[in-house]
Every structure is written in structure tokens, then in C-alpha cells.
mmCIF file of C-alpha atoms and ligand atoms in Angstrom:
data_model
loop_
_atom_site.group_PDB
_atom_site.id
_atom_site.type_symbol
_atom_site.label_atom_id
_atom_site.label_comp_id
_atom_site.label_asym_id
_atom_site.label_seq_id
_atom_site.Cartn_x
_atom_site.Cartn_y
_atom_site.Cartn_z
ATOM 1 C CA MET A 305 17.074 -23.769 5.830
ATOM 2 C CA PRO A 306 15.485 -21.104 8.081
ATOM 3 C CA GLN A 307 12.024 -21.786 9.508
ATOM 4 C CA ILE A 308 10.515 -18.908 7.536
ATOM 5 C CA SER A 309 11.710 -20.474 4.262
ATOM 6 C CA HIS A 310 10.106 -23.809 5.191
ATOM 7 C CA LEU A 311 6.877 -21.961 5.983
ATOM 8 C CA PHE A 312 6.882 -20.078 2.681
ATOM 9 C CA PHE A 313 7.642 -23.226 0.634
ATOM 10 C CA LYS A 314 5.028 -25.351 2.432
ATOM 11 C CA THR A 315 2.414 -22.642 1.893
ATOM 12 C CA ALA A 316 3.544 -22.180 -1.738
ATOM 13 C CA VAL A 317 3.071 -25.837 -2.641
ATOM 14 C CA ILE A 318 -0.461 -25.810 -1.212
ATOM 15 C CA TRP A 319 -1.272 -22.814 -3.452
ATOM 16 C CA LEU A 320 0.286 -24.688 -6.401
ATOM 17 C CA ILE A 321 -1.827 -27.802 -5.816
ATOM 18 C CA ILE A 322 -5.021 -25.707 -5.662
ATOM 19 C CA GLY A 323 -3.911 -23.533 -8.616
ATOM 20 C CA LEU A 324 -3.192 -26.538 -10.816
ATOM 21 C CA ALA A 325 -6.452 -28.210 -9.767
ATOM 22 C CA ILE A 326 -8.364 -25.118 -10.927
ATOM 23 C CA GLY A 327 -6.329 -25.137 -14.184
ATOM 24 C CA LEU A 328 -7.225 -28.783 -14.758
ATOM 25 C CA GLN A 329 -10.853 -28.087 -13.882
ATOM 26 C CA MET A 330 -10.919 -25.289 -16.507
ATOM 27 C CA GLY A 331 -9.186 -27.459 -19.097
ATOM 28 C CA ILE A 332 -11.443 -30.488 -18.552
ATOM 29 C CA SER A 333 -14.726 -28.573 -18.342
ATOM 30 C CA GLY A 334 -13.903 -26.125 -21.144
ATOM 31 C CA ASN A 335 -15.238 -23.377 -18.858
ATOM 32 C CA HIS A 336 -12.444 -20.807 -18.344
ATOM 33 C CA ASN A 337 -14.399 -18.495 -16.000
ATOM 34 C CA THR A 338 -11.961 -18.948 -13.108
ATOM 35 C CA ILE A 339 -8.897 -17.877 -15.105
ATOM 36 C CA ALA A 340 -7.923 -14.984 -12.776
ATOM 37 C CA ALA A 341 -8.178 -17.155 -9.643
ATOM 38 C CA HIS A 342 -6.004 -19.792 -11.362
ATOM 39 C CA ALA A 343 -3.406 -17.245 -12.532
ATOM 40 C CA HIS A 344 -3.213 -15.450 -9.150
ATOM 41 C CA LEU A 345 -3.077 -18.680 -7.132
ATOM 42 C CA ASN A 346 -0.140 -19.809 -9.236
ATOM 43 C CA LEU A 347 1.713 -16.509 -9.457
ATOM 44 C CA LEU A 348 1.021 -14.816 -6.087
ATOM 45 C CA GLY A 349 0.580 -18.102 -4.227
ATOM 46 C CA TRP A 350 3.130 -20.500 -5.683
ATOM 47 C CA VAL A 351 5.720 -18.402 -7.547
ATOM 48 C CA SER A 352 5.956 -15.351 -5.249
ATOM 49 C CA SER A 353 5.790 -17.343 -1.988
ATOM 50 C CA ALA A 354 8.548 -19.652 -3.267
ATOM 51 C CA ILE A 355 10.684 -16.644 -4.247
ATOM 52 C CA PHE A 356 10.245 -15.196 -0.727
ATOM 53 C CA GLY A 357 11.232 -18.578 0.754
ATOM 54 C CA GLY A 358 14.288 -18.728 -1.495
ATOM 55 C CA TYR A 359 15.292 -15.185 -0.567
ATOM 56 C CA TYR A 360 15.210 -15.953 3.174
ATOM 57 C CA ALA A 361 17.131 -19.218 2.618
ATOM 58 C CA LEU A 362 19.884 -17.209 0.910
ATOM 59 C CA ASN A 363 19.816 -14.462 3.569
ATOM 60 C CA PRO A 364 19.633 -16.114 7.018
ATOM 61 C CA ALA A 365 20.383 -12.799 8.738
ATOM 62 C CA LYS A 366 17.208 -11.326 7.240
ATOM 63 C CA ALA A 367 15.271 -14.545 7.981
ATOM 64 C CA SER A 368 15.999 -14.117 11.697
ATOM 65 C CA LYS A 369 14.298 -10.715 11.855
ATOM 66 C CA ARG A 370 10.874 -10.606 13.508
ATOM 67 C CA LEU A 371 9.716 -8.530 10.541
ATOM 68 C CA ALA A 372 10.240 -11.537 8.235
ATOM 69 C CA MET A 373 7.557 -13.447 10.171
ATOM 70 C CA VAL A 374 5.264 -10.394 10.024
ATOM 71 C CA HIS A 375 5.849 -10.392 6.248
ATOM 72 C CA TYR A 376 4.857 -14.077 6.036
ATOM 73 C CA ALA A 377 1.741 -13.605 8.191
ATOM 74 C CA ILE A 378 0.410 -10.478 6.446
ATOM 75 C CA TYR A 379 1.155 -11.730 2.916
ATOM 76 C CA THR A 380 -0.431 -15.142 3.549
ATOM 77 C CA ILE A 381 -3.512 -13.704 5.299
ATOM 78 C CA GLY A 382 -3.959 -11.363 2.301
ATOM 79 C CA LEU A 383 -3.945 -14.310 -0.105
ATOM 80 C CA LEU A 384 -6.268 -16.331 2.145
ATOM 81 C CA VAL A 385 -8.805 -13.488 1.937
ATOM 82 C CA MET A 386 -8.278 -12.559 -1.717
ATOM 83 C CA LEU A 387 -7.949 -15.848 -3.606
ATOM 84 C CA PRO A 388 -11.053 -17.783 -2.434
ATOM 85 C CA ALA A 389 -13.104 -14.575 -2.831
ATOM 86 C CA LEU A 390 -11.742 -14.147 -6.381
ATOM 87 C CA TYR A 391 -12.541 -17.762 -7.262
ATOM 88 C CA PHE A 392 -16.136 -17.575 -6.036
ATOM 89 C CA MET A 393 -16.580 -14.104 -7.539
ATOM 90 C CA GLU A 394 -15.649 -15.543 -10.939
ATOM 91 C CA LEU A 395 -18.260 -18.260 -10.391
ATOM 92 C CA GLY A 396 -20.947 -15.570 -10.308
ATOM 93 C CA ASN A 397 -20.859 -14.151 -6.763
ATOM 94 C CA ALA A 398 -20.287 -10.505 -7.675
ATOM 95 C CA GLN A 399 -20.952 -9.406 -4.083
ATOM 96 C CA LEU A 400 -17.517 -10.819 -3.126
ATOM 97 C CA GLU A 401 -15.684 -8.115 -5.072
ATOM 98 C CA PRO A 402 -15.013 -5.871 -2.006
ATOM 99 C CA LEU A 403 -13.447 -8.872 -0.242
ATOM 100 C CA VAL A 404 -11.128 -9.393 -3.221
ATOM 101 C CA GLY A 405 -10.105 -5.734 -2.889
ATOM 102 C CA ILE A 406 -9.520 -5.994 0.873
ATOM 103 C CA GLY A 407 -7.435 -9.158 0.402
ATOM 104 C CA ALA A 408 -5.449 -7.481 -2.365
ATOM 105 C CA MET A 409 -4.642 -4.497 -0.096
ATOM 106 C CA ILE A 410 -3.477 -6.819 2.716
ATOM 107 C CA THR A 411 -1.328 -8.750 0.198
ATOM 108 C CA PHE A 412 0.140 -5.464 -1.025
ATOM 109 C CA ALA A 413 0.963 -4.483 2.582
ATOM 110 C CA GLY A 414 2.792 -7.820 2.917
ATOM 111 C CA VAL A 415 4.886 -6.992 -0.140
ATOM 112 C CA LEU A 416 5.697 -3.519 1.262
ATOM 113 C CA ILE A 417 6.922 -5.201 4.470
ATOM 114 C CA PHE A 418 9.112 -7.465 2.322
ATOM 115 C CA ALA A 419 10.574 -4.350 0.682
ATOM 116 C CA VAL A 420 11.417 -2.970 4.152
ATOM 117 C CA VAL A 421 13.123 -6.278 5.075
ATOM 118 C CA LEU A 422 14.988 -6.243 1.763
ATOM 119 C CA PHE A 423 16.331 -2.689 2.108
ATOM 120 C CA SER A 424 17.087 -2.931 5.844
ATOM 121 C CA ARG A 425 20.635 -3.423 7.127
ATOM 122 C CA GLU A 426 21.769 -7.008 7.731
ATOM 123 C CA ILE A 427 23.102 -6.485 11.279
ATOM 124 C CA VAL A 428 20.980 -8.479 13.772
ATOM 125 C CA SER A 429 21.316 -9.382 17.435
ATOM 126 C CA ILE A 430 22.709 -12.767 18.581
ATOM 127 C CA GLN A 431 19.270 -13.670 20.020
ATOM 128 C CA GLU A 432 17.649 -13.125 16.639
ATOM 129 C CA VAL A 433 20.218 -15.363 14.878
ATOM 130 C CA ARG A 434 19.664 -18.102 17.531
ATOM 131 C CA ARG A 435 15.907 -18.023 16.792
ATOM 132 C CA VAL A 436 16.385 -19.146 13.117
HETATM 133 C C1 HEM B 18 -1.711 -28.452 -14.464
HETATM 134 C C2 HEM B 18 -1.186 -27.298 -14.883
HETATM 135 C C3 HEM B 18 -2.005 -26.187 -15.497
HETATM 136 C C4 HEM B 18 -3.164 -26.254 -16.224
HETATM 137 C C5 HEM B 18 -3.989 -27.491 -16.607
HETATM 138 C C6 HEM B 18 -3.495 -24.889 -16.615
HETATM 139 C C7 HEM B 18 -4.637 -24.529 -17.336
HETATM 140 C C8 HEM B 18 -4.942 -23.245 -17.724
HETATM 141 C C9 HEM B 18 -6.112 -22.873 -18.513
HETATM 142 C C10 HEM B 18 -7.180 -23.837 -19.047
HETATM 143 C C11 HEM B 18 -6.089 -21.526 -18.698
HETATM 144 C C12 HEM B 18 -7.111 -20.667 -19.436
HETATM 145 C C13 HEM B 18 -6.560 -20.305 -20.820
HETATM 146 C C14 HEM B 18 -7.464 -19.306 -21.537
HETATM 147 O O1 HEM B 18 -8.685 -19.261 -21.276
HETATM 148 O O2 HEM B 18 -6.945 -18.534 -22.358
HETATM 149 C C15 HEM B 18 -4.893 -21.026 -18.013
HETATM 150 C C16 HEM B 18 -4.507 -19.710 -17.952
HETATM 151 C C17 HEM B 18 -3.412 -19.225 -17.261
HETATM 152 N N1 HEM B 18 -2.514 -19.969 -16.530
HETATM 153 FE FE1 HEM B 18 -2.563 -21.976 -16.293
HETATM 154 N N2 HEM B 18 -2.556 -24.037 -16.101
HETATM 155 C C18 HEM B 18 -1.619 -24.773 -15.419
HETATM 156 C C19 HEM B 18 -0.491 -24.279 -14.757
HETATM 157 C C20 HEM B 18 -0.153 -22.944 -14.620
HETATM 158 C C21 HEM B 18 1.000 -22.440 -13.890
HETATM 159 C C22 HEM B 18 2.008 -23.321 -13.121
HETATM 160 C C23 HEM B 18 0.980 -21.080 -14.012
HETATM 161 C C24 HEM B 18 1.927 -20.044 -13.462
HETATM 162 C C25 HEM B 18 2.943 -20.304 -12.670
HETATM 163 C C26 HEM B 18 -0.162 -20.725 -14.825
HETATM 164 C C27 HEM B 18 -0.513 -19.451 -15.183
HETATM 165 C C28 HEM B 18 -1.574 -19.116 -16.000
HETATM 166 C C29 HEM B 18 -1.891 -17.746 -16.409
HETATM 167 C C30 HEM B 18 -1.102 -16.492 -16.036
HETATM 168 C C31 HEM B 18 -3.036 -17.818 -17.196
HETATM 169 C C32 HEM B 18 -3.767 -16.663 -17.855
HETATM 170 C C33 HEM B 18 -3.252 -16.541 -19.285
HETATM 171 C C34 HEM B 18 -3.988 -15.474 -20.053
HETATM 172 O O3 HEM B 18 -4.832 -14.737 -19.531
HETATM 173 O O4 HEM B 18 -3.723 -15.372 -21.271
HETATM 174 N N3 HEM B 18 -0.822 -21.882 -15.165
HETATM 175 N N4 HEM B 18 -4.242 -22.086 -17.447
#
């Protein structure tokens, strides 16, 4: 499996562990305040990251492109900014809302880069294939 797929899956499972922990915390406490953080950790963090990892595993030519690593970095940085800010915002820290917005925009940029990778031609140089 290409390195980028490993990276996406390893990151995804960390999001899943945190997402499920927040789900359990909500279920046990009966306080569902952090519902958006839970849903976005699981869907943007676990599900989407795993789909990206699966895509690159099925398309090694695309995985070898430098842009794939840029996609991983931007998308993951976006989530690292957005998701903790969303969690603590839902716990009553309303001042974190701009940070949630900034993180969301970075995450969106990551998805746009994925779209560029997806629609780009598959031809890559030998050096790029060797890097996978
Ligand atoms: C240990 C596993 C999980 C537990 C204990 C759990 C627990 C919860 C709880 C307590 C809520 C709040 C329900 C409400 O207030 O209406 C919730 C909502 C939600 N969960 Fe989970 N969850 C788990 C796994 C997942 C997974 C794996 C996903 C997605 C991949 C997910 C996606 C969602 C979504 C989208 C909502 C919002 C639903 C809505 O607004 O109606 N959850 N979860």
C-alpha cells in the first residue's frame, strides 16, 4: 500500500478513537452538547480520511504525486484546527467559533486539492513512482 494510504488510515483511526470516545462520553453522561464535534470527528476524520486512503491505495499513480502529500497535509491540518475548536466551543467557549471557521476553510482547501488530484491525468514520472 502506498505511504500516503498508510498515513491517511493511521490518522483516520486516531480520529475514530477520539470520535467514539466523545460518543461514549455523551451516551454515558446523557449530555449531548458535543454532538457536532462527535459527528464531524467520525465523518470528516474517520470516514473521509479512510476513503482518501482507499482511493490512493487503488490508484498508486496518483499516490506518487507530490500533490497527494499536499492534500494529506492541508486536509489534516484543517481538521486539527477545526475539530478541537468545535469540541471546546460546544462546551461553552463561544469565542472559539472563528477558529472553527478557519479550520473548516483549510479542510475545504484540502478537499479542493483532492479534486485536482482526482481529475488530473495519471501519467507520472519514473522518479515519482519510485517514491511511493
Ligand atoms: C461507540 C460508538 C458511538 C457512540 C457511543 C455514539 C453516540 C452518539 C450519541 C450519544 C449521539 C447523540 C444523539 C442525539 O443527541 O440525538 C450521536 C450522534 C451522532 N453520531 Fe454517534 N456514536 C458512535 C459512533 C458513531 C459513528 C462511527 C459515526 C459516523 C461514522 C457517528 C455519527 C453520528 C452522527 C452523524 C450523529 C448526529 C446525529 C443527529 O444529529 O441526528 N457516530 N452519537
